[in-house]
Tab-separated table of C-alpha atoms and ligand atoms in Angstrom:
chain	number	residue	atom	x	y	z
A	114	UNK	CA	44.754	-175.066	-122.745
A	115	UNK	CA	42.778	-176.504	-125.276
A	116	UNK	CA	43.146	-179.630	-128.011
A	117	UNK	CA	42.352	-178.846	-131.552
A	118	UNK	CA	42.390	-180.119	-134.999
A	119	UNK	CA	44.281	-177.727	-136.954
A	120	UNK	CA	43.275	-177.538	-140.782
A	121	UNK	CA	45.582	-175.606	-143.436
A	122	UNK	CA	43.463	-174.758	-146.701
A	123	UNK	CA	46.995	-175.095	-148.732
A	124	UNK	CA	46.037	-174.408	-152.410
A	125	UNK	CA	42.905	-172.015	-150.785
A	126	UNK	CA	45.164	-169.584	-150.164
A	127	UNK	CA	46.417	-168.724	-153.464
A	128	UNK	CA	42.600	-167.850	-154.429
A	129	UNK	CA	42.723	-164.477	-153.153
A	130	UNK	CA	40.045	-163.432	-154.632
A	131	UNK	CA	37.599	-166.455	-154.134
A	132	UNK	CA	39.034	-167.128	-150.628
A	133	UNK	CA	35.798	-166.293	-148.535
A	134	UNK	CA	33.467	-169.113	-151.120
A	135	UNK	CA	36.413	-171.265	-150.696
A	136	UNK	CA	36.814	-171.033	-146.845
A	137	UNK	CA	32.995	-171.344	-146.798
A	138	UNK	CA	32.107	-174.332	-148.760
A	139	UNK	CA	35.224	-176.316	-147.369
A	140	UNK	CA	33.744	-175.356	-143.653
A	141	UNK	CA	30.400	-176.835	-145.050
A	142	UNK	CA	31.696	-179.974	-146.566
A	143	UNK	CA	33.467	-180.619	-142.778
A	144	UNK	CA	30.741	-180.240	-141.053
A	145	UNK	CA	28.488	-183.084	-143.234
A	146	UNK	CA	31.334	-185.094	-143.067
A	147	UNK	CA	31.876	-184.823	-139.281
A	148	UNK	CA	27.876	-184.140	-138.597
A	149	UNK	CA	27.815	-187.354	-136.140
A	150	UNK	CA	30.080	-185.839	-133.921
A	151	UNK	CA	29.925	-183.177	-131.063
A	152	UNK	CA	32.360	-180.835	-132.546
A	153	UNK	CA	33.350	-176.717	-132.844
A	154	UNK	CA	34.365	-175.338	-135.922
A	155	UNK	CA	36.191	-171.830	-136.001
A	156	UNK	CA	38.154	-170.298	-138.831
A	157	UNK	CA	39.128	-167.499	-140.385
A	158	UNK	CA	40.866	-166.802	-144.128
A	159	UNK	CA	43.972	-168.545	-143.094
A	160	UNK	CA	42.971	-171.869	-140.766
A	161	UNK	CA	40.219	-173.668	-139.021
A	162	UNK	CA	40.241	-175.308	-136.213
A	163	UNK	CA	37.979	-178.377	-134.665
A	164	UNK	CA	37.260	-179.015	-131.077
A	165	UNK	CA	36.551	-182.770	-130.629
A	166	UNK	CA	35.726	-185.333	-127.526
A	167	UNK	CA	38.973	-186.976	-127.173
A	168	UNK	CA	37.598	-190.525	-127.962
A	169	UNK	CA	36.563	-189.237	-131.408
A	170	UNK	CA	39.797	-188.231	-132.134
A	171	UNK	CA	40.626	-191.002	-134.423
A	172	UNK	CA	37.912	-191.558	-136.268
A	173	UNK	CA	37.225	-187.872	-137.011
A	174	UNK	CA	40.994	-187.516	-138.108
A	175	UNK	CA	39.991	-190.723	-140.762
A	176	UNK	CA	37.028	-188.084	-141.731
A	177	UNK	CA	39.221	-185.176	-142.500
A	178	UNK	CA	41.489	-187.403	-144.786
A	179	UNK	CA	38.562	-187.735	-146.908
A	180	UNK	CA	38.110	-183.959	-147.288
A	181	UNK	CA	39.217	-182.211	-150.896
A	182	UNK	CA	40.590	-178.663	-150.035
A	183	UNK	CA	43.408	-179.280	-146.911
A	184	UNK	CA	46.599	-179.229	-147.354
A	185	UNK	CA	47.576	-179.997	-143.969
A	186	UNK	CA	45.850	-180.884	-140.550
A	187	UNK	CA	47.748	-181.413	-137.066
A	188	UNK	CA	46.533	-181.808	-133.684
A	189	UNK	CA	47.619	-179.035	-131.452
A	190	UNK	CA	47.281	-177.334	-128.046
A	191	UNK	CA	45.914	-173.763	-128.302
A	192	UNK	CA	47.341	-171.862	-125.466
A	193	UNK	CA	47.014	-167.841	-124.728
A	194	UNK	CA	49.586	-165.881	-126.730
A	195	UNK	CA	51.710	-165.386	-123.487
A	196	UNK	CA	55.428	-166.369	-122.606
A	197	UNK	CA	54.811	-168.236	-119.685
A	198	UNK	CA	51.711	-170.332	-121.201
A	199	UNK	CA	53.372	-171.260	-124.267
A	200	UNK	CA	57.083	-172.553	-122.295
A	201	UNK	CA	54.915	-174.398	-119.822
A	202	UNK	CA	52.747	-176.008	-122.470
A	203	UNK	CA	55.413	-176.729	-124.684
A	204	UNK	CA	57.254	-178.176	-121.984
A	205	UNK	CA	54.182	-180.515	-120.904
A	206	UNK	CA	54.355	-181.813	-124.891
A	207	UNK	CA	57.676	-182.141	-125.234
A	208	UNK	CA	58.133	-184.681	-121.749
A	209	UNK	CA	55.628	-187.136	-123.736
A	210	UNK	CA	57.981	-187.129	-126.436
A	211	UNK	CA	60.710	-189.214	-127.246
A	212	UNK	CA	64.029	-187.839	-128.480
A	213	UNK	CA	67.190	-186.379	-128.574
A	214	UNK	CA	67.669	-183.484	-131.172
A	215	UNK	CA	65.197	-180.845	-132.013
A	216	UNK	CA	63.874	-177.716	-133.369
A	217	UNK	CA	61.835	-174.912	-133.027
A	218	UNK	CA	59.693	-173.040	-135.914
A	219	UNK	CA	57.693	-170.092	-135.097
A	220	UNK	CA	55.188	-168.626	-137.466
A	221	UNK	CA	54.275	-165.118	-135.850
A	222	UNK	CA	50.957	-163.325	-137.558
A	223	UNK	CA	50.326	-161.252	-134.791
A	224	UNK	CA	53.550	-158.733	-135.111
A	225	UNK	CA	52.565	-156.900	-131.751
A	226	UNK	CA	53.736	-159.782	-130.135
A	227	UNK	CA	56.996	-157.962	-128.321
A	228	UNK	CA	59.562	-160.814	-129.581
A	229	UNK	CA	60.067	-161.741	-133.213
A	230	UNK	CA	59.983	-165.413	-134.838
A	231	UNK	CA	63.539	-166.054	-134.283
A	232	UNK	CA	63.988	-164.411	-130.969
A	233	UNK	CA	61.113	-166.324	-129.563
A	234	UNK	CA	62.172	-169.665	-131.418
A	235	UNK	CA	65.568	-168.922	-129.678
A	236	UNK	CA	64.163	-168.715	-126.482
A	237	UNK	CA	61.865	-171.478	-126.237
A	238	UNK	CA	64.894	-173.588	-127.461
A	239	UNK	CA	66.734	-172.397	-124.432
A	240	UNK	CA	63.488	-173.524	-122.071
A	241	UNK	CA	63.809	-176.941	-123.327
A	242	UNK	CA	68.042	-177.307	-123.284
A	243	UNK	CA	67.762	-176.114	-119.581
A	244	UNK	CA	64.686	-177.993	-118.334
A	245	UNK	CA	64.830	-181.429	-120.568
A	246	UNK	CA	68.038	-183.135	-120.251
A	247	UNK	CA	69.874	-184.365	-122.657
A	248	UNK	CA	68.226	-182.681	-125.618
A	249	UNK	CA	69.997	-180.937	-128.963
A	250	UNK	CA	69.264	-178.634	-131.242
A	251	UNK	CA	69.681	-179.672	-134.399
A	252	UNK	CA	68.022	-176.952	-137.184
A	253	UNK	CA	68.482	-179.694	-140.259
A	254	UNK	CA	67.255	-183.471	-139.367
A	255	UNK	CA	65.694	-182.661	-136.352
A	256	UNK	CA	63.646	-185.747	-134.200
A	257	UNK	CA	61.106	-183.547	-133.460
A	258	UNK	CA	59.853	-180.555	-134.897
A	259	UNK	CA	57.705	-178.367	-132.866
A	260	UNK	CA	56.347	-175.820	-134.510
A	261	UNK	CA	54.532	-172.810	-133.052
A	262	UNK	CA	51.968	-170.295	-134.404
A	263	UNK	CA	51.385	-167.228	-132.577
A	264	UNK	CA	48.180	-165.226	-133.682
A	265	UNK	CA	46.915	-162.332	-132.079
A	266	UNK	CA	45.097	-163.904	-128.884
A	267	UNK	CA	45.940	-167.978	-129.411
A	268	UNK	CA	48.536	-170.029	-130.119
A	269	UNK	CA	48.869	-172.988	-131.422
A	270	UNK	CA	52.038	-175.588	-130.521
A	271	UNK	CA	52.021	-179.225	-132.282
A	272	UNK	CA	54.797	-181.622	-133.477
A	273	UNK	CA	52.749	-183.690	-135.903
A	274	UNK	CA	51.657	-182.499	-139.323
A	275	UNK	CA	49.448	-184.919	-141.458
A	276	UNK	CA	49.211	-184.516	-144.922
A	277	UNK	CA	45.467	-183.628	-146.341
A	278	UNK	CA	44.104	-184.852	-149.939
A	279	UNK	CA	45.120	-181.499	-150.818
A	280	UNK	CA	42.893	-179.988	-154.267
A	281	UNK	CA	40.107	-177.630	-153.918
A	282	UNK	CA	36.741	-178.154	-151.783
A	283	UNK	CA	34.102	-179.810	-153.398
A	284	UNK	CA	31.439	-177.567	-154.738
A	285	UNK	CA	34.058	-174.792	-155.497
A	286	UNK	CA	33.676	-175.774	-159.207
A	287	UNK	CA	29.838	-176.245	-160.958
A	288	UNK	CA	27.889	-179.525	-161.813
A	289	UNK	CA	29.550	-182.067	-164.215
A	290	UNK	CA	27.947	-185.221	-164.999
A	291	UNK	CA	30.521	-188.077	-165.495
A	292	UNK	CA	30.223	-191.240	-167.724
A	293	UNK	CA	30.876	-194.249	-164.930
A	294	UNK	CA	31.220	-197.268	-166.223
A	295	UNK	CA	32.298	-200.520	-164.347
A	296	UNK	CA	35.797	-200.329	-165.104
A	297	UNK	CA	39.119	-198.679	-163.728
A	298	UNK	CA	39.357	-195.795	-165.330
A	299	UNK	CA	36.142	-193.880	-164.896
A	300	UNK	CA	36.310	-193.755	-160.745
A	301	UNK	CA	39.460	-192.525	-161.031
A	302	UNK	CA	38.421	-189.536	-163.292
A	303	UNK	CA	35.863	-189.157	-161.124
A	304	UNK	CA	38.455	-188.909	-157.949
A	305	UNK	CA	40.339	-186.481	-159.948
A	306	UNK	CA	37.482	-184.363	-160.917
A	307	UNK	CA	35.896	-184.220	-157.076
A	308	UNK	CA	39.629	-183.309	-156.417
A	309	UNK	CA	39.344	-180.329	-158.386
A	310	UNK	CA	36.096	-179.104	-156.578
A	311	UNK	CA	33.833	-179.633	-159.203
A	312	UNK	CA	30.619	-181.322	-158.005
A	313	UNK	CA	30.468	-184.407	-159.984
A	314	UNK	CA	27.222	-186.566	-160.443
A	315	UNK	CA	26.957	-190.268	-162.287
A	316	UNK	CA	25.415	-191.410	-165.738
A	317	UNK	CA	25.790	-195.217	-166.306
A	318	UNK	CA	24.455	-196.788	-169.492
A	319	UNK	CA	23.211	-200.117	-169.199
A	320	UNK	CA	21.841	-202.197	-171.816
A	321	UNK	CA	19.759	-205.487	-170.392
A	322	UNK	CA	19.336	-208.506	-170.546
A	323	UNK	CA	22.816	-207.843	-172.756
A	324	UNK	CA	24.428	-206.527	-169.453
A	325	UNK	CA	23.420	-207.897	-166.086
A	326	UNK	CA	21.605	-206.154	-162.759
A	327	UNK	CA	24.950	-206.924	-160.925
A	328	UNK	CA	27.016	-204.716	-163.365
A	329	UNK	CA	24.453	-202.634	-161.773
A	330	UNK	CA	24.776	-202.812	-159.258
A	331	UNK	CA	28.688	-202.739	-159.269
A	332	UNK	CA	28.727	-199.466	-160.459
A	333	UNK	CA	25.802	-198.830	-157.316
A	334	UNK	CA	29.069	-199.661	-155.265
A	335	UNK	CA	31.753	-197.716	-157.433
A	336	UNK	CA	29.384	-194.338	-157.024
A	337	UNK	CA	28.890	-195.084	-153.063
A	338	UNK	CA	32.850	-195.417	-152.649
A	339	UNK	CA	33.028	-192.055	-154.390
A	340	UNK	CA	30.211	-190.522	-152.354
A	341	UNK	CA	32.972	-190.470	-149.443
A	342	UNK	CA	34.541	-187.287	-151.065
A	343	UNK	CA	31.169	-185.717	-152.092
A	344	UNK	CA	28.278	-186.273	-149.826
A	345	UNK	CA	26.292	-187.389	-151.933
A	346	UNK	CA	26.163	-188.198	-155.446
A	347	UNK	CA	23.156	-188.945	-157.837
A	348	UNK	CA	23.475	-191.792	-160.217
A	349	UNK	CA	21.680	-191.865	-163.599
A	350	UNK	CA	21.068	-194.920	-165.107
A	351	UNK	CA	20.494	-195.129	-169.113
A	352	UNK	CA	18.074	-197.830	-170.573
A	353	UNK	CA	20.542	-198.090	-173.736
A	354	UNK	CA	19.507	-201.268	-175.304
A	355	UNK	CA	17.084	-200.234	-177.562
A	356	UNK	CA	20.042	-197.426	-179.555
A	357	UNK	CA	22.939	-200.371	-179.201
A	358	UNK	CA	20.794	-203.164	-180.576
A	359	UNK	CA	19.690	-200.733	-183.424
A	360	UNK	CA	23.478	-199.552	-183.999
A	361	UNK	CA	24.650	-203.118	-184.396
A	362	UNK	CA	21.485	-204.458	-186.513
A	363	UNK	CA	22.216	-201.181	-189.127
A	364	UNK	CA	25.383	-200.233	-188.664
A	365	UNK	CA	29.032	-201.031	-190.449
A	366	UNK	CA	29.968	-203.364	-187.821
A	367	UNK	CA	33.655	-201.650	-188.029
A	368	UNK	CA	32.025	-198.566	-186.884
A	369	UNK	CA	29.626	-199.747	-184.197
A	370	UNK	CA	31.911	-198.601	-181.169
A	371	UNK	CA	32.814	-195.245	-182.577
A	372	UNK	CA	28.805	-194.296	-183.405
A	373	UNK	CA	27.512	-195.817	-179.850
A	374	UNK	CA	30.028	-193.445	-178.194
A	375	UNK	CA	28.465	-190.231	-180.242
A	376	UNK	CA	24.959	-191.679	-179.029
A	377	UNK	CA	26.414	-191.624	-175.571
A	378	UNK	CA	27.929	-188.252	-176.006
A	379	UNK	CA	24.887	-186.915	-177.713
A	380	UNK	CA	22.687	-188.329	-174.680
A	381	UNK	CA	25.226	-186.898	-172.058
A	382	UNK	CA	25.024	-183.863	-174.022
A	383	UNK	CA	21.178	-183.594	-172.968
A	384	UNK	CA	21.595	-184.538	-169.534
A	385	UNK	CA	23.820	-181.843	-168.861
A	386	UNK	CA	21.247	-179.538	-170.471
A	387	UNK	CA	18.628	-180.859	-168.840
A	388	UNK	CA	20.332	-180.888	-165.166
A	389	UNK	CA	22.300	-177.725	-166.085
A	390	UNK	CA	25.612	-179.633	-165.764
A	391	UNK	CA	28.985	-177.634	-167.695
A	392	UNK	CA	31.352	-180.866	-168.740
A	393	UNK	CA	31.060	-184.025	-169.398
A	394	UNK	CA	33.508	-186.322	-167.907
A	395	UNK	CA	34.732	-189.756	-168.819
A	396	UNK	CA	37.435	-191.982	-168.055
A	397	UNK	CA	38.691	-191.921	-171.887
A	398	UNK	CA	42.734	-192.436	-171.963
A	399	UNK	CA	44.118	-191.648	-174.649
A	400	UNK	CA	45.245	-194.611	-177.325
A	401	UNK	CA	43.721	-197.218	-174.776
A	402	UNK	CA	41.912	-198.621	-177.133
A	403	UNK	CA	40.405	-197.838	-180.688
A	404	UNK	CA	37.271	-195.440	-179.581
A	405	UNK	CA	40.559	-193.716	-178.110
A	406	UNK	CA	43.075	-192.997	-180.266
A	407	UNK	CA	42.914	-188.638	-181.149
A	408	UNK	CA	41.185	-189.671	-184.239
A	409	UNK	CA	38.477	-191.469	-182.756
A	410	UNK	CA	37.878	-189.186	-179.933
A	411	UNK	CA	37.869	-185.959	-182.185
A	412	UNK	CA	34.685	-187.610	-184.301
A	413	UNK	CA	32.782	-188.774	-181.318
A	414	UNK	CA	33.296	-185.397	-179.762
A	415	UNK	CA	32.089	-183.653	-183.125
A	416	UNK	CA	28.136	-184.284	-181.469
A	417	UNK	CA	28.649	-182.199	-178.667
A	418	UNK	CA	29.657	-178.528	-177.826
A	419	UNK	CA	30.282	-179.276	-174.183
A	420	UNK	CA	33.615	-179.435	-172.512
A	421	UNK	CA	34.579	-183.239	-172.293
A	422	UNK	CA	36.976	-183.194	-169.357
A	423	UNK	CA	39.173	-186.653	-169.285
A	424	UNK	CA	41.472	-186.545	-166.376
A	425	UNK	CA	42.979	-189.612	-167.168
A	426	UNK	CA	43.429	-189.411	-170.618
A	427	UNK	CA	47.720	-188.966	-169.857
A	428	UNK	CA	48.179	-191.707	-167.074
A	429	UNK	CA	49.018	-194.678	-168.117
A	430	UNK	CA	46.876	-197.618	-167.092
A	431	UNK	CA	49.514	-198.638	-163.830
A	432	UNK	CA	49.217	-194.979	-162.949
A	433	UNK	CA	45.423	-195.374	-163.028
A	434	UNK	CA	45.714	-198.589	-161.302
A	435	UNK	CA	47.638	-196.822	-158.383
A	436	UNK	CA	45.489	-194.341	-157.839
A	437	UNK	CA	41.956	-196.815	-158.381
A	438	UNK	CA	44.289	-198.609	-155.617
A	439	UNK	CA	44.316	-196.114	-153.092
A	440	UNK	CA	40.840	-194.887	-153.725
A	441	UNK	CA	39.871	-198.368	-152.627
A	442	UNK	CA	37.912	-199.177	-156.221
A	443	UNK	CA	39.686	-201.299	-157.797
A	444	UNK	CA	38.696	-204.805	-156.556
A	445	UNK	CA	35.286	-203.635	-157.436
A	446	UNK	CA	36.196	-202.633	-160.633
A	447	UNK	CA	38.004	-205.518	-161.735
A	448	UNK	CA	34.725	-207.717	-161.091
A	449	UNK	CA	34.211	-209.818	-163.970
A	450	UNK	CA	30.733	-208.431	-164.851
A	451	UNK	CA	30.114	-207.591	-168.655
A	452	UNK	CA	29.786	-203.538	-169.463
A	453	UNK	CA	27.747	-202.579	-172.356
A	454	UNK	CA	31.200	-201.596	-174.448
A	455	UNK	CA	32.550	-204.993	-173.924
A	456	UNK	CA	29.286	-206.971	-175.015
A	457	UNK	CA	29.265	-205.712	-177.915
A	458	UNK	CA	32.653	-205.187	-179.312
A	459	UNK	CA	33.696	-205.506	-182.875
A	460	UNK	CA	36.510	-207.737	-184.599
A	461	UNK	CA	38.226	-204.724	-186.185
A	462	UNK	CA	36.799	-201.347	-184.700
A	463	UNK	CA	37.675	-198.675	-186.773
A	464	UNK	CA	41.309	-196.336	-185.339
A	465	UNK	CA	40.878	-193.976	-187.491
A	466	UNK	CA	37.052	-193.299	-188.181
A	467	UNK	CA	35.450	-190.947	-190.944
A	468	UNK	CA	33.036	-188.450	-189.773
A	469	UNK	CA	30.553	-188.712	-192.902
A	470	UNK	CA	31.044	-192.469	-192.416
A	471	UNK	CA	29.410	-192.141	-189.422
A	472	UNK	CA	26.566	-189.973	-190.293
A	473	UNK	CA	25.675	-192.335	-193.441
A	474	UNK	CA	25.129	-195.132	-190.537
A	475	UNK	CA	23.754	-192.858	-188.072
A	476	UNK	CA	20.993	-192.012	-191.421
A	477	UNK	CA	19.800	-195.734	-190.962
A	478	UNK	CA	17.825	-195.475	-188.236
A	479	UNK	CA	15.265	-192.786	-185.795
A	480	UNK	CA	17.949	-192.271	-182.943
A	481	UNK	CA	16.735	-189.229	-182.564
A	482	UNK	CA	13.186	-190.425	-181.239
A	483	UNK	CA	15.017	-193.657	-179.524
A	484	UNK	CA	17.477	-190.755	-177.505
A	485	UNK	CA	14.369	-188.992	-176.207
A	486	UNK	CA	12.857	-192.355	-175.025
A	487	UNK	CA	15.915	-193.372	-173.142
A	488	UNK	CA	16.145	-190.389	-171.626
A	489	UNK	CA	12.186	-190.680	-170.124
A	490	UNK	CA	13.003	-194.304	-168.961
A	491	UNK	CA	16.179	-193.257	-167.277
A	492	UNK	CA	16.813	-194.719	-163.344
A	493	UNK	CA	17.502	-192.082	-160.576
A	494	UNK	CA	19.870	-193.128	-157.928
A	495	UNK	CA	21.209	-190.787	-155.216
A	496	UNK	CA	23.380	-192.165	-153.154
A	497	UNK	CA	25.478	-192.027	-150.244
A	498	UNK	CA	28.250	-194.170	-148.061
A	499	UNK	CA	26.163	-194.384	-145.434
A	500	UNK	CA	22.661	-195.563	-147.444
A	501	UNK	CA	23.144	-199.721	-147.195
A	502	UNK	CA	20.850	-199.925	-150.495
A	503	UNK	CA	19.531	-203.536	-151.167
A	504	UNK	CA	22.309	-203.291	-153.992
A	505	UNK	CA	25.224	-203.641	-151.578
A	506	UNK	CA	23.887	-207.100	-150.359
A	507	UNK	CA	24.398	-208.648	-153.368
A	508	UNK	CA	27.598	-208.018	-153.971
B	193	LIG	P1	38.485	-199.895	-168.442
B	193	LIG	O1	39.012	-199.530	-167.128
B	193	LIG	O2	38.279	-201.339	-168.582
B	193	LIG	O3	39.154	-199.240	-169.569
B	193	LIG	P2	36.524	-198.056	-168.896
B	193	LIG	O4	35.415	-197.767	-167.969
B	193	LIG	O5	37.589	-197.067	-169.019
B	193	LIG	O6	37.016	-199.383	-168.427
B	193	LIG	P3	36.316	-197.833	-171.777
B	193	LIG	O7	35.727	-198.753	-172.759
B	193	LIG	O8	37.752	-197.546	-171.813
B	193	LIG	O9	35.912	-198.367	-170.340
B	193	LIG	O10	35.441	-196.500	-171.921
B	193	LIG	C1	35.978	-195.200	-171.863
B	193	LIG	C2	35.109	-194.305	-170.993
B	193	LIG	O11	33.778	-194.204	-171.513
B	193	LIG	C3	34.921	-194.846	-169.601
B	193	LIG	O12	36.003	-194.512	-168.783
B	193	LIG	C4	33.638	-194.182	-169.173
B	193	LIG	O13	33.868	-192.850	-168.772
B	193	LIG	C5	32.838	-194.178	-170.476
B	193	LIG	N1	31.972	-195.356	-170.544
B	193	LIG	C6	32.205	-196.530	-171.174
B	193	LIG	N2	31.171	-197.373	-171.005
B	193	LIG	C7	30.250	-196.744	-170.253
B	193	LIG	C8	28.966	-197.085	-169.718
B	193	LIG	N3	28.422	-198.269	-169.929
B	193	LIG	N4	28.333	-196.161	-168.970
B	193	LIG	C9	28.873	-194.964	-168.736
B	193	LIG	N5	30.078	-194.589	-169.203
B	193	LIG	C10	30.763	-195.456	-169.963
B	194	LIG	MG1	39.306	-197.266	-170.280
């Protein structure tokens, strides 16, 4: 008999035909998460299991819940796919347990076994009403549900089943780069995008001495708290000063938001070249605020042919909130240092811009040249939850 962490790939499995890359990188992304422990991986196309030291239990089990790609994990006891190992086994389990009613679930995938699901569930059922006392079967709101899997040479019994993040493993989609700013939304798009396997890295535009080193380094901390569901994750930083001081020295001030998000665009547009990234992602919601509304996004999206992915452009900000909640980034986020969008924002920005109102201000000035300079100067940060960067300390 033998404890192991039982992972179900959930979504996986309705990839036929991508199942193998799927199994794979998930397999990979465990074993960098749980690399500091002594630990067994096995699988095949259907489940995985982990053999652990018993006094990493907990902490690995923490680990998992941090994985994109499981639907389900449990802890069970893999016994020998034979009548008298699984009764006595079960029966071991089920004395440690406290209850009254019950039920027994049998998944059967090896079908030479000689009894079928509900014969064996039957009879197992009968090993615990004659050898527990005082137990019940009850088949709808049972106390405890034990549930047993019988493959071709192992089984596996267990009466707990923890929910996973669920989503696809990271690395299952391509490279995105995603436009993180200090605030709530864009770690949450972020989270969603991970969740959907696509390997996301950072771009941050900064523009000093308007914006300070500890906005900085706040979004230093947002990236690292992402970096638990993607070992690592690179951060760009953008010297952007030079474009947003030009913007708002030439441009229509009404207009000044809506033509420093094309620069962005356009400059994210580059990166992704450059780094051969497919989407850009941002943490745009739509109607949030004026750079927002369909209008608005539809002529700053005009600069680029790339796909811009928003996954929280339908949440509403308390359904962002929830999620930046649980993602732990929200105190962070809600740190009261100034982001480049909010130094310099307009009285009246524009709802509903004009796209050749926006080229005549765009005419005013060399972004072209300024673009390529920022994109020399920019910072490189790659960074993980485990690097304790200067940054963190000052926080
Ligand atoms: P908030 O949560 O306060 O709305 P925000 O980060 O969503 O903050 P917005 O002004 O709504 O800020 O900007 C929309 C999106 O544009 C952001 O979610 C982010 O993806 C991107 N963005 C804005 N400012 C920056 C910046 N300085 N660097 C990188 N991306 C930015
Ligand atoms: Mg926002």
């Amino acid at each position: 008999m033998e404890k192991v962490i039982l992972i179900k790939y959930g979504e996986l499995t309705t990839k036929k035909g991508n199942r193998n890359f799927f199994v794979h990188t998930l397999t990979e992304n465990i074993k960098t998460k749980l690399k500091n422990y002594p630990i067994v991986i096995k699988k095949d196309l259907s489940r995985m299991t982990i053999t652990f030291d018993e006094e990493n239990l907990t902490s690995i089990l923490e680990k998992i819940n941090e994985v994109f790609g499981i639907h389900a994990y449990h802890v069970a006891y893999k016994v020998p796919s034979i009548l008298e190992d699984m009764q006595s086994e079960m029966l071991t389990m089920l004395k440690n347990e406290e209850f009254t009613t019950f039920k027994i679930e049998v998944k059967r995938s090896d079908k030479m076994f000689p009894m079928d699901s509900m014969e064996l569930s039957r009879y197992l059922g009968g090993v615990v009403l004659k050898n527990l006392k005082g137990k019940k079967v009850d088949v709808h709101h049972p106390e405890v549900l034990f549930q047993v899997e019988l493959c071709k040479d192992y089984t596996y019994l267990y009466t707990n089943s923890i929910k996973g993040l669920g989503g696809y493993p990271v690395g299952t989609q391509p490279k995105s780069l995603a436009m993180l700013s200090g605030g709530i939304d864009s770690p949450v798009a972020i989270y969603l995008a991970l969740k959907r396997g696509i390997k996301v890295d950072a771009v941050y535009f900064e523009a000093i001495p308007h914006t300070s080193l500890e906005a900085r380094e706040k979004v230093i901390t947002l990236t690292r708290k992402l970096a638990k569901y993607k070992n690592k994750i690179t951060l760009y930083v953008v010297p952007f000063t030079e474009i947003q001081e030009a913007i708002y020295q030439k441009g229509n001030s009404e207009y000044c938001i809506t033509i420093m998000r094309r620069m962005m665009y356009r400059i994210m547009d580059r990166l992704c070249k450059k780094h051969k990234a497919m989407a850009i992602i941002n943490g745009e919601s739509i109607g949030q605020v004026a750079s927002q509304t369909l209008n608005s996004m539809a002529v700053i999206n005009e600069v680029t042919n790339m796909p811009v992915i928003r996954p929280v452009a339908c949440l509403d900000k308390l359904e962002i909130i929830d999620i930046a909640k649980k993602i732990d980034t929200y105190e962070t986020s809600i740190l009261p240092y100034e982001d480049c969008c909010t130094v310099f924002v307009p009285k009246h920005p524009v709802i509903n811009p004009v796209l050749d109102e926006c080229l005549k201000n765009e005419e005013k000035f060399d972004y072209e040249a300024m673009i390529e300079k920022a994109i020399e100067n920019i910072l490189v940060f790659p960074i993980t939850i485990e690097d304790k960067s200067k940054y963190e300390n000052l926080l």
